[in-house]
Amino acid sequence: MTGRQPLSLRLTLLLVIALAFGLRLFRLDYQELRGDEAFGYFFSLRPFGEIVRATLELKEPHPVGSYFAEKVWLGLAGHSEFGLRFLSVWFGVLAVALLYRLARRLGLGVAPARLGMLLLAVSPYAVWHSQDARMYTLSLAMTVASTLLALEVLHRQRWPAWLAYIVVSLLALHTHYYAAFILLAQNVFVLSTAVLARRGAVALRWSVAQGLLAVGYAPWLWRARSILVDYGGNGDSPGLGAMIRRSLGAFAVGQSMPRDQQAWFALLAGLLILLGAARLVLGTSQERRAAWLLLLYLGLPLGATWASALNRPIFNERYLVAASPAFYLLLAMGLVSGAPAVLPSLPGSVGVTPALAWRARHFANGALLVAVVAGMGVSLTRAYTDPAYSKTRGWRLLVSALDRFAAGIPVEQVRLAQNYPDPTLWYYYTGPVAHLVLPPGAHDVAGADREVGALVAARVHRVILPLQPAESWDDRGLAQAALVNAFALVGETRVGRWPLQVYARIDPAEMVPVRATFQNGLTLAAAAIRPSAGHGAAVPGGVVIVHLRWDGRPEALAGSEKLFLHLLDATGTLVAQADPFLSPADITSPVTSYGIFLPDTLAPGTYHLVAGLYDPAQPGSPRLLTAAGADAIEMGVVRVTGAPLPPEGLRSPAAGRGLGPAPAGAAH
C-alpha cells in the first residue's frame, strides 16, 4: 500500500475502526468477570518478580507477558471491570487496524481488505475476547503485527524493521505459547518461497533473525519446560472433523449459538474460504503467495492445536485466536469473488444479457454477505443479552446475599467458605468477613477437618457456604461433611446458580434458660437467638438463627410433631417462620439449631419471636399447650434495621486484595 489514500477510503477505515471500538466498548462492564479473568486480576496484583515465580511454581499454563501488561495497566486505570477489560478492547481494535495493513501488504485489493477488516470488527468471536480481561486479544494483535513486520522485512530488508520484528515476535511468544504456531507458519512461508525463488540471501537473513528469536526466548522456555510438558489441559480432544467444524463455526459466528446452528455457518464459511483461496491461487503470482501464507496462517495453528490435544484434553476454541485473521481475509476474498465463481459468465450461452448477469452476481454476493453478517449479529446480540450465553453467573447477587446472611453478629464470629477456590467471588466481595476454602487442597479430607477444627477454636458461630460444582477439587461433598461434624446446617436457599447453605453453632454456656414444659412432658430448657436484641440486628433478606436445648424422653414424641418458630410484627402478624419436624435426635442433642430466612421486603422495626409445638397429623393441627396453658412461648425480640445491603460487586474492588489458594493451571 503506497501513496496517500483517498479521503473516502480513509473515512471508511475510520468508521470501521470506530465500529470495532463501539462494539467492544458496549456493555463492557455489564457482565461479571468469569473465573479466568478474576484469576488473571489477582495474579497481576503480585510484584513482577513474584508473577514470574508464581507462574513457574503454580505451573500457570500461560507466560507472563499479559500479566505484566495488566499490572501496569491496573496502576493507570484502576480495578473496576471496565478498567480491567479495557486493555483487551484496545488491543482488539488495534488488531482490526493492523489486519487492513496486513491485507494490503499481501497485495489484496482494497475491497477484500476493507471487508476482512469489517468482518473482524463485527466478529462475535473477536468482540467476546476483546471484552475478556485475558491475553487473547494481546496475542491476536501481537501475531498480526509480527506477520505484518515479517512481510515488511522481506520487502524492505532494513535493520529497524528486523529489530521490530524480533521484539514484537518475542512479545507475542511471552503473551501466549501458541504464538509459536504463527511463527511456524511464517517460517514455512518464507523459507519455501525463498527456496523456490532461489533467494538464498533472504533465507539466510531470515534464519539469522529466527536464531536471535530463539536465543531471546530460550531462557524462559527452559525454565517453563515442565509446564509445557506436564500441563494436563482444560479443554477436550475432538476428532479432526469436529475440530474443523468448531473452529470455523467459532470464527464465523462466535460461540453464542447452539452447536447445530453454528455448524451450518461453519459449512458456509468453509465453502467461502475455499472459494477465496481458489480465487487467489488462480490470480497473479503475488496473490498466489498471499494464498500460501494465509492458508499456512490458518491451517498450521489449527492443525498444531488439534494435534497437541490428541493425547490430553487441551483443545479450546479460544486458543485459536491468533489464526483468526487469516480466516477473515480468506472469508472476505470468498465473499468478494464467490458469486463469479458460482455464477460463471452467462451471456450468450443462455440468452442472459451482460447487465443481468452482473446484477445476478452482485445480488448473490450481497446475499452471502448478509447471511454471514446476520449470523454474526444474532450471535453478538445473544452474547450481550442472553444469560444462557453470557459470562454473568450472578456473583453480584451472591455477594449481596453473603452480606445479608453475615449481618447481625460480630465479624470475627462469621466466615465465608468456598468448596472450590474460584477467585471471582473475592473480586466481588470486598466486605470485612474472612473467608476460607474447604477443603484447603484438592480432595483434602484431613485438611478440611483441620480447618473446621480451627473455626471451632476461634469461636466462630456461623459459616456461609455457596456450593459450586468442583469435580477437580471437591467431588464428594467434603466441605459439607467437615462442617456438619461441628456445625448445624440451619438452612439452604438458592441464589443465582448457587445453593447457598448456612451453618451455625453456639457454646451451650451462651444459651439462656427457658424451662417451658409441654403437655407431652418435653421441656424447652434453654435458647439463644442470633441476632436478637442485645446481640446485633438483622437486615431484610438476612437470617435469624435460633438455638434450642430440650429436656425429656424422646419416646414422648408421637413422631408427627412439628416445632414452629414464628416472627411476628407489632400487630401479631406473621412475617417469617420455620416449621421443622421435631425428631428424637433433636431432643437428645445438646443444641439444635434452626434458621429463619427473612423476606427481602421486611420493614425495619422490632419483631417478636415465639415458639411452640403442633401436630399436623391431628385434625386442625392443634398446638400442644404448655403446663401453664399457653400455646406459644415468647422467645425474645429481634431487631431489623436498614434496607437490604447493596451488592458489593456494584462497587470497585479494593486494590491489593490477596489471592486465596488456587489450583495450579486454573486459568485458560
XYZ file of C-alpha atoms in Angstrom:
668
model
C 0.000 0.000 0.000
C 1.691 3.171 -1.176
C 0.776 6.783 -1.642
C -1.846 8.892 0.039
C -5.209 7.166 0.325
C -8.394 8.807 -0.980
C -10.421 10.659 1.625
C -13.400 8.332 1.148
C -11.227 5.301 1.874
C -9.715 6.871 4.962
C -13.171 7.796 6.240
C -14.375 4.246 5.611
C -11.468 2.777 7.526
C -12.038 5.228 10.363
C -15.717 4.259 10.523
C -14.858 0.558 10.685
C -12.362 1.206 13.493
C -14.975 3.299 15.316
C -17.486 0.455 14.872
C -14.995 -2.042 16.257
C -14.341 0.230 19.231
C -18.045 0.780 19.881
C -18.945 -2.912 19.754
C -16.142 -3.745 22.152
C -16.970 -0.895 24.497
C -20.722 -1.599 24.551
C -21.739 -3.153 27.897
C -18.097 -3.731 28.717
C -18.773 -3.940 32.440
C -22.353 -5.208 32.233
C -21.387 -8.841 32.572
C -19.464 -10.116 35.547
C -15.927 -11.386 35.394
C -15.524 -15.055 34.698
C -13.144 -17.180 36.733
C -10.122 -16.809 34.437
C -10.485 -13.036 34.365
C -10.516 -12.895 38.162
C -7.568 -15.291 38.305
C -5.600 -13.029 35.980
C -6.561 -9.966 38.010
C -5.264 -11.372 41.290
C -2.218 -12.828 39.557
C -1.378 -9.379 38.217
C -1.522 -7.790 41.669
C 1.707 -9.548 42.623
C 5.098 -7.836 42.219
C 6.763 -8.537 38.869
C 9.253 -10.986 40.322
C 6.514 -12.800 42.200
C 4.488 -13.138 38.979
C 7.427 -14.987 37.438
C 7.911 -17.203 40.497
C 4.211 -17.969 40.841
C 3.910 -18.792 37.142
C 6.613 -21.414 37.476
C 5.611 -22.743 40.902
C 1.867 -22.968 40.180
C 2.532 -24.235 36.656
C 0.362 -21.485 35.207
C -0.123 -22.530 31.554
C 0.418 -19.042 30.128
C 3.592 -16.948 30.036
C 3.958 -13.736 31.996
C 3.639 -11.072 29.281
C -0.076 -10.418 29.657
C 0.176 -10.341 33.450
C 2.950 -7.758 33.263
C 0.864 -5.655 30.869
C -2.212 -5.970 33.074
C -0.267 -4.996 36.182
C 0.981 -1.802 34.558
C -2.474 -1.062 33.161
C -4.233 -1.565 36.506
C -1.923 1.002 38.037
C -3.218 3.512 35.495
C -6.859 2.519 35.012
C -7.912 1.185 38.403
C -9.526 -2.103 39.345
C -13.077 -1.867 38.008
C -14.419 -4.376 35.494
C -14.413 -1.625 32.857
C -10.814 -0.684 33.540
C -9.701 -4.283 33.760
C -11.196 -5.184 30.382
C -10.326 -2.004 28.516
C -6.800 -3.228 27.820
C -8.289 -6.090 25.801
C -10.553 -3.634 23.996
C -7.577 -1.548 22.938
C -5.642 -4.498 21.553
C -8.773 -5.849 19.882
C -9.254 -2.579 18.000
C -5.538 -2.444 17.184
C -5.833 -5.893 15.597
C -8.650 -4.620 13.362
C -6.494 -1.744 12.112
C -3.456 -3.985 11.613
C -5.500 -6.505 9.622
C -6.148 -3.940 6.902
C -2.441 -3.149 6.668
C -1.640 -6.851 6.501
C -4.148 -7.414 3.709
C -2.741 -4.576 1.638
C 0.851 -5.707 2.252
C -0.187 -9.131 0.962
C -1.357 -7.451 -2.228
C -5.072 -7.977 -1.682
C -7.356 -5.405 -3.198
C -8.991 -2.597 -1.288
C -12.397 -4.335 -1.315
C -11.342 -7.613 0.337
C -9.005 -5.731 2.703
C -11.822 -3.479 3.891
C -14.264 -6.359 4.107
C -11.829 -8.512 6.072
C -11.295 -5.619 8.438
C -15.082 -5.206 8.818
C -15.592 -8.906 9.483
C -13.015 -8.865 12.261
C -14.571 -5.669 13.640
C -18.047 -7.227 13.997
C -16.986 -10.822 14.689
C -18.725 -12.116 17.865
C -15.659 -14.284 18.495
C -13.309 -11.291 18.348
C -15.662 -8.994 20.280
C -16.091 -11.578 23.046
C -12.351 -11.863 23.531
C -11.970 -8.086 23.334
C -14.334 -7.850 26.307
C -12.445 -10.521 28.230
C -9.668 -9.498 30.601
C -7.274 -12.154 29.348
C -4.331 -12.377 26.968
C -6.169 -13.403 23.807
C -6.539 -10.045 22.054
C -2.978 -9.188 23.068
C -1.919 -12.397 21.336
C -4.089 -11.522 18.335
C -2.629 -8.044 17.902
C 0.966 -9.148 18.520
C 0.802 -12.003 15.999
C -0.822 -9.827 13.326
C 1.886 -7.231 13.923
C 4.573 -9.925 13.780
C 3.270 -11.239 10.455
C 2.982 -7.733 9.029
C 6.558 -6.965 10.091
C 7.725 -10.268 8.594
C 6.381 -9.121 5.221
C 7.899 -5.685 5.733
C 11.401 -7.051 6.368
C 11.146 -9.289 3.308
C 10.122 -6.293 1.229
C 12.472 -3.613 2.596
C 15.356 -5.508 4.238
C 16.125 -2.711 6.697
C 17.587 -3.369 10.127
C 14.996 -1.286 12.119
C 12.273 -3.465 10.621
C 14.203 -6.622 11.513
C 14.635 -5.378 15.073
C 10.946 -4.508 15.361
C 10.025 -7.959 14.030
C 12.202 -9.732 16.608
C 10.921 -7.608 19.517
C 7.243 -7.962 18.579
C 7.594 -11.704 17.988
C 9.233 -12.132 21.385
C 6.369 -10.205 22.981
C 3.895 -12.461 21.190
C 5.664 -15.571 22.498
C 5.653 -14.161 26.027
C 1.923 -13.483 25.696
C 0.747 -16.936 24.597
C 2.728 -20.071 23.862
C 0.636 -20.844 20.787
C 2.026 -17.722 19.090
C 4.797 -20.150 18.129
C 2.389 -21.712 15.622
C 2.100 -18.369 13.802
C 5.882 -18.074 13.715
C 5.998 -21.620 12.358
C 3.648 -20.573 9.555
C 5.862 -17.568 8.822
C 8.939 -19.780 8.650
C 7.348 -22.293 6.297
C 6.166 -19.455 4.065
C 9.435 -17.505 3.966
C 11.756 -20.462 3.548
C 9.603 -22.228 0.962
C 9.161 -19.118 -1.171
C 12.858 -18.226 -0.814
C 13.888 -21.697 -1.972
C 11.504 -21.654 -4.924
C 12.669 -18.170 -5.917
C 16.312 -19.097 -5.268
C 16.758 -16.201 -2.885
C 19.390 -17.670 -0.605
C 20.330 -14.324 0.931
C 16.751 -13.795 2.100
C 16.634 -17.274 3.626
C 19.948 -16.647 5.386
C 18.908 -13.311 6.878
C 15.587 -14.799 7.927
C 17.334 -17.727 9.593
C 19.607 -15.354 11.491
C 16.553 -13.459 12.758
C 14.925 -16.709 13.864
C 18.134 -17.675 15.619
C 18.118 -14.416 17.541
C 14.476 -15.030 18.409
C 15.344 -18.495 19.691
C 18.220 -17.162 21.772
C 15.964 -14.490 23.286
C 13.179 -16.927 24.110
C 15.205 -19.988 25.128
C 15.875 -18.930 28.768
C 12.156 -18.638 29.510
C 11.309 -21.753 27.545
C 13.870 -23.716 29.544
C 12.507 -22.502 32.875
C 8.910 -23.223 31.844
C 9.606 -26.565 30.166
C 7.851 -28.596 32.857
C 4.689 -26.524 32.427
C 4.541 -27.267 28.713
C 5.201 -30.967 29.276
C 3.066 -31.584 32.362
C 0.037 -29.349 31.794
C -2.971 -31.645 31.792
C -5.267 -29.421 29.809
C -8.561 -27.700 30.477
C -10.418 -28.453 27.263
C -11.132 -31.596 25.284
C -9.763 -33.776 22.480
C -12.092 -33.560 19.457
C -11.761 -35.525 16.259
C -10.458 -33.787 13.160
C -13.906 -33.152 11.696
C -15.252 -31.791 14.968
C -12.202 -29.559 15.324
C -12.715 -28.039 11.869
C -16.441 -27.571 12.423
C -15.990 -25.986 15.840
C -13.108 -23.756 14.760
C -14.802 -22.410 11.639
C -18.103 -22.032 13.492
C -16.462 -20.066 16.305
C -14.658 -17.783 13.853
C -17.807 -17.303 11.762
C -20.444 -16.604 14.401
C -18.796 -16.987 17.776
C -19.945 -19.416 20.426
C -23.242 -17.752 21.308
C -25.258 -20.094 19.120
C -26.458 -23.668 19.537
C -23.983 -26.139 18.063
C -26.330 -27.250 15.259
C -26.833 -23.669 14.030
C -23.142 -22.957 14.398
C -22.393 -25.971 12.192
C -24.355 -24.503 9.250
C -22.391 -21.277 9.423
C -19.192 -23.288 9.698
C -20.125 -25.050 6.448
C -20.922 -21.761 4.691
C -17.701 -20.177 5.945
C -15.686 -23.228 4.906
C -17.018 -23.050 1.360
C -16.346 -19.328 1.165
C -12.746 -19.533 2.395
C -12.111 -22.315 -0.123
C -13.523 -20.053 -2.851
C -11.385 -17.190 -1.569
C -8.268 -19.343 -1.559
C -9.064 -20.633 -5.065
C -9.518 -17.084 -6.322
C -6.061 -16.147 -5.008
C -4.404 -19.297 -6.314
C -5.778 -18.613 -9.799
C -4.631 -14.975 -9.699
C -1.269 -13.283 -10.003
C 1.956 -14.601 -8.562
C 1.635 -12.148 -5.675
C -1.894 -13.393 -4.981
C -0.670 -16.999 -5.027
C 1.941 -16.102 -2.421
C -0.799 -14.436 -0.372
C -2.918 -17.590 -0.623
C 0.007 -19.726 0.528
C 0.680 -17.516 3.556
C -2.994 -17.243 4.537
C -3.534 -20.989 4.266
C -0.480 -21.581 6.435
C -1.583 -18.811 8.809
C -4.952 -20.515 9.276
C -4.161 -24.181 8.831
C -0.952 -24.650 10.803
C -2.215 -23.224 14.133
C -5.478 -25.146 13.831
C -3.676 -28.359 12.980
C -0.984 -27.933 15.622
C -3.522 -27.082 18.344
C -5.599 -30.105 17.397
C -2.566 -32.395 17.273
C -1.429 -31.212 20.711
C -4.850 -32.226 22.073
C -4.779 -35.792 20.775
C -3.255 -37.188 23.969
C -4.552 -34.697 26.527
C -7.704 -32.544 26.741
C -6.164 -29.242 25.722
C -8.235 -28.109 22.717
C -10.243 -24.941 23.193
C -11.524 -22.504 20.581
C -10.076 -19.528 22.433
C -6.574 -20.868 21.845
C -7.092 -20.345 18.102
C -7.475 -16.572 18.252
C -4.108 -15.873 16.586
C -5.210 -17.822 13.490
C -8.443 -15.872 13.037
C -7.056 -13.012 10.843
C -6.335 -15.449 8.010
C -9.884 -16.788 8.311
C -11.446 -13.333 7.951
C -9.238 -12.375 4.996
C -9.975 -15.624 3.155
C -13.665 -15.241 4.017
C -13.589 -11.708 2.622
C -11.972 -12.963 -0.600
C -14.679 -15.607 -0.853
C -17.435 -13.055 -0.340
C -15.942 -10.651 -2.879
C -15.303 -13.261 -5.545
C -17.687 -16.030 -4.539
C -20.553 -15.204 -6.885
C -18.461 -15.043 -10.074
C -17.051 -18.427 -9.155
C -20.530 -19.879 -8.576
C -22.242 -18.000 -11.392
C -19.887 -18.176 -14.381
C -20.232 -15.932 -17.382
C -23.775 -16.492 -18.645
C -24.312 -14.017 -21.540
C -24.646 -15.617 -24.945
C -24.899 -19.210 -23.751
C -28.382 -18.952 -22.244
C -29.540 -15.620 -23.564
C -28.699 -13.646 -20.449
C -27.605 -10.087 -21.015
C -24.320 -8.876 -19.501
C -26.194 -6.379 -17.324
C -28.458 -9.081 -15.923
C -25.513 -11.383 -15.265
C -23.702 -8.562 -13.466
C -26.759 -7.930 -11.270
C -27.129 -11.638 -10.500
C -23.525 -11.958 -9.400
C -23.656 -8.921 -7.162
C -27.017 -9.953 -5.732
C -25.558 -13.360 -4.855
C -22.502 -11.731 -3.300
C -24.732 -9.431 -1.291
C -26.926 -12.306 -0.136
C -23.899 -14.264 1.068
C -22.566 -11.223 2.923
C -25.959 -10.559 4.519
C -26.186 -14.198 5.654
C -22.764 -14.060 7.285
C -23.266 -10.676 8.936
C -26.794 -11.612 10.071
C -25.431 -14.708 11.777
C -22.773 -12.600 13.451
C -25.394 -10.088 14.543
C -27.641 -12.712 16.115
C -24.722 -14.286 17.945
C -23.394 -10.928 19.120
C -26.826 -9.921 20.441
C -27.051 -13.163 22.378
C -23.594 -12.647 23.842
C -24.630 -9.184 25.026
C -28.059 -10.064 26.430
C -28.835 -13.781 26.741
C -27.868 -15.263 30.144
C -27.582 -18.694 28.525
C -24.603 -17.454 26.509
C -23.203 -14.713 28.709
C -20.396 -14.773 31.261
C -22.588 -13.497 34.079
C -23.287 -16.087 36.763
C -24.801 -13.922 39.485
C -21.724 -13.008 41.541
C -23.133 -9.607 42.455
C -26.369 -11.201 43.632
C -24.404 -13.783 45.607
C -22.265 -11.134 47.291
C -25.397 -9.262 48.343
C -26.759 -12.464 49.915
C -23.467 -13.123 51.700
C -23.573 -9.644 53.199
C -27.139 -10.151 54.400
C -26.545 -13.596 55.889
C -23.399 -12.407 57.667
C -25.162 -9.385 59.164
C -26.087 -9.123 62.799
C -23.200 -10.898 64.512
C -19.609 -9.783 65.134
C -17.350 -10.117 62.106
C -14.935 -12.406 63.944
C -17.757 -14.907 64.568
C -18.671 -15.493 60.926
C -16.796 -16.960 57.952
C -17.447 -17.241 54.227
C -16.395 -20.583 52.760
C -15.892 -21.991 49.269
C -15.750 -25.613 48.236
C -13.640 -24.542 45.220
C -11.064 -21.717 45.181
C -12.738 -19.654 42.468
C -11.160 -16.196 42.811
C -14.117 -14.439 41.183
C -16.027 -14.252 44.445
C -13.144 -12.437 46.118
C -13.001 -9.884 43.341
C -16.635 -9.008 44.046
C -16.748 -9.474 47.802
C -14.951 -6.593 49.491
C -16.588 -6.851 52.894
C -14.841 -7.476 56.213
C -15.743 -11.143 56.727
C -12.810 -13.556 56.394
C -13.031 -16.496 54.000
C -11.605 -19.954 53.694
C -11.542 -22.813 51.218
C -12.953 -26.211 52.211
C -11.183 -28.442 51.539
C -7.973 -26.340 51.503
C -6.463 -28.628 48.859
C -7.943 -30.819 46.166
C -9.800 -33.734 47.834
C -8.033 -32.991 51.144
C -10.248 -34.662 53.766
C -7.835 -34.186 56.673
C -7.247 -30.565 55.707
C -10.992 -29.855 55.701
C -11.336 -31.328 59.192
C -8.405 -29.232 60.424
C -9.945 -26.052 59.027
C -13.267 -26.749 60.729
C -11.463 -27.506 63.985
C -9.757 -24.137 63.714
C -13.162 -22.468 63.273
C -14.416 -24.067 66.462
C -11.281 -22.990 68.322
C -11.785 -19.426 67.066
C -15.371 -19.470 68.438
C -16.912 -18.970 65.004
C -20.719 -19.089 65.230
C -21.724 -19.016 61.558
C -20.341 -20.293 58.247
C -21.885 -19.377 54.896
C -21.121 -21.781 52.050
C -22.097 -21.215 48.394
C -21.799 -24.605 46.714
C -20.031 -24.724 43.358
C -19.599 -27.844 41.171
C -15.972 -28.843 41.676
C -15.101 -32.328 40.478
C -11.438 -31.393 40.311
C -11.438 -30.109 43.897
C -14.351 -31.447 45.967
C -16.239 -34.206 44.188
C -17.638 -35.890 47.320
C -19.126 -33.090 49.386
C -16.093 -32.824 51.664
C -16.917 -29.251 52.651
C -20.381 -30.166 53.909
C -19.149 -33.360 55.570
C -16.476 -31.482 57.518
C -18.824 -28.694 58.592
C -21.622 -30.933 59.914
C -19.142 -32.528 62.309
C -19.148 -29.314 64.332
C -21.902 -27.070 62.908
C -25.581 -27.491 62.152
C -26.949 -26.857 58.676
C -29.703 -24.381 59.536
C -30.917 -23.624 56.060
C -30.314 -23.579 52.331
C -31.579 -21.199 49.699
C -30.943 -20.669 46.016
C -29.036 -17.533 44.996
C -28.405 -17.288 41.261
C -26.721 -20.534 40.258
C -25.591 -21.425 43.753
C -27.222 -23.419 46.526
C -26.285 -21.219 49.495
C -26.008 -23.050 52.812
C -25.839 -21.512 56.282
C -24.187 -23.431 59.115
C -24.289 -22.412 62.788
C -23.085 -23.455 66.240
C -23.092 -21.916 69.705
C -21.454 -22.585 73.033
C -24.210 -24.039 75.276
C -22.981 -21.718 78.034
C -24.234 -18.751 75.964
C -27.808 -20.025 75.971
C -30.471 -18.519 78.237
C -32.696 -20.766 80.402
C -36.331 -21.037 79.301
C -37.782 -24.007 81.271
C -41.107 -24.301 79.474
C -42.698 -27.793 79.718
C -45.271 -29.021 77.216
C -48.174 -31.328 77.966
C -46.334 -34.290 76.417
C -43.576 -33.950 79.003
C -40.937 -32.319 76.801
C -39.224 -29.243 78.197
C -37.677 -26.420 76.214
C -34.769 -25.873 78.577
C -32.676 -23.088 77.031
C -32.416 -20.969 73.914
C -30.311 -18.383 72.128
C -31.265 -16.129 69.223
C -28.685 -14.599 66.883
C -29.074 -11.786 66.107
C -31.504 -10.546 68.744
C -31.968 -7.538 70.968
C -28.668 -7.061 72.725
C -26.888 -9.267 70.179
C -26.960 -7.199 66.983
C -29.626 -6.561 64.378
C -30.798 -8.482 61.338
C -31.355 -6.967 57.900
C -34.122 -7.589 55.361
C -33.283 -10.712 53.377
C -30.988 -11.918 56.153
C -31.261 -14.866 58.515
C -32.114 -15.276 62.192
C -30.702 -18.409 63.825
C -32.395 -19.979 66.818
C -30.505 -22.427 69.066
C -32.585 -24.653 71.392
C -31.872 -27.264 74.063
C -34.545 -29.792 75.027
C -35.033 -31.954 78.084
C -37.194 -35.036 78.201
C -37.604 -38.515 76.821
C -37.578 -38.954 73.014
C -40.342 -41.524 73.479
C -42.644 -38.643 74.355
C -42.836 -37.784 70.665
C -45.613 -39.337 68.620
C -43.470 -38.839 65.520
C -45.575 -36.224 63.751
C -44.956 -33.161 65.927
C -43.545 -30.004 64.422
C -41.746 -27.111 66.027
C -42.866 -23.662 64.973
C -40.664 -20.590 65.171
C -42.712 -17.538 64.196
C -41.550 -13.965 63.844
C -44.426 -11.539 64.496
C -44.727 -7.810 63.977
C -46.262 -5.386 66.467
C -49.793 -6.338 65.354
C -49.144 -10.062 65.757
C -48.928 -10.658 62.007
C -46.638 -13.467 60.920
C -43.729 -12.128 58.818
C -41.291 -15.073 58.767
C -41.233 -18.614 60.071
C -39.555 -22.010 60.268
C -41.642 -25.145 60.899
C -39.333 -28.182 61.094
C -40.330 -31.622 62.299
C -39.135 -32.392 65.811
C -37.127 -35.618 65.891
C -35.764 -37.768 68.748
C -32.258 -36.620 67.740
C -33.343 -33.011 68.413
C -34.352 -33.961 71.930
C -31.090 -35.729 72.785
C -28.757 -33.219 71.099
C -27.011 -30.691 73.395
C -28.055 -27.941 70.956
C -30.415 -27.968 67.986
C -30.191 -25.022 65.582
C -32.714 -23.612 63.107
C -32.657 -20.781 60.587
C -35.412 -18.304 59.779
C -34.854 -16.577 56.420
C -36.262 -13.049 56.420
C -38.132 -11.543 53.451
C -36.228 -9.021 51.326
C -39.112 -6.569 51.804
C -39.234 -6.779 55.578
C -39.604 -3.302 57.075
C -37.178 -2.121 59.748
C -38.527 -2.470 63.241
C -38.840 -4.701 66.283
C -40.275 -8.212 65.957
C -41.200 -10.873 68.499
C -40.130 -14.478 68.158
C -42.478 -17.123 69.533
C -42.049 -20.886 69.580
C -44.210 -23.888 70.190
C -45.253 -27.354 69.085
C -48.155 -28.563 66.980
C -49.206 -31.835 65.413
C -50.184 -31.590 61.735
C -51.259 -35.263 61.777
C -54.191 -34.382 64.027
C -57.398 -32.737 62.734
C -56.930 -28.999 62.734
C -53.197 -29.280 63.500
C -53.671 -28.446 67.186
C -50.930 -26.788 69.188
C -49.528 -28.507 72.226
C -50.106 -26.431 75.341
C -47.502 -25.762 77.999
C -48.003 -26.651 81.638
C -49.098 -23.035 82.130
C -51.764 -23.437 79.429
C -50.037 -21.309 76.762
C -49.956 -22.377 73.115
C -46.718 -20.459 72.391
C -43.607 -19.361 74.239
C -42.272 -15.832 73.965
C -38.606 -16.355 72.990
C -37.296 -12.845 72.574
C -37.101 -9.775 70.390
C -35.400 -9.461 67.004
C -34.453 -6.036 65.714
C -34.377 -5.464 61.953
C -32.573 -2.379 60.755
C -31.915 -0.672 57.459
C -32.584 -1.696 53.901
C -31.097 -4.714 52.112
C -27.386 -4.133 51.605
C -26.372 -3.245 48.040
C -24.341 -5.836 46.131
C -20.675 -5.206 46.853
C -19.932 -6.146 43.255
C -21.504 -2.905 42.071
C -18.534 -1.100 43.581
C -14.950 -1.324 42.502
C -12.987 -3.976 44.407
C -10.350 -2.854 46.840
C -6.901 -2.739 45.357
C -4.341 -5.118 46.689
C -6.648 -7.854 47.951
C -4.601 -11.030 48.304
C -5.273 -14.125 46.247
C -6.543 -17.138 48.136
C -5.429 -20.672 47.364
C -5.789 -21.500 43.699
C -5.366 -24.760 41.827
C -2.378 -24.970 39.534
C -3.337 -24.146 35.978
C -6.700 -22.670 36.967
C -6.579 -20.188 34.118
C -7.152 -20.887 30.446
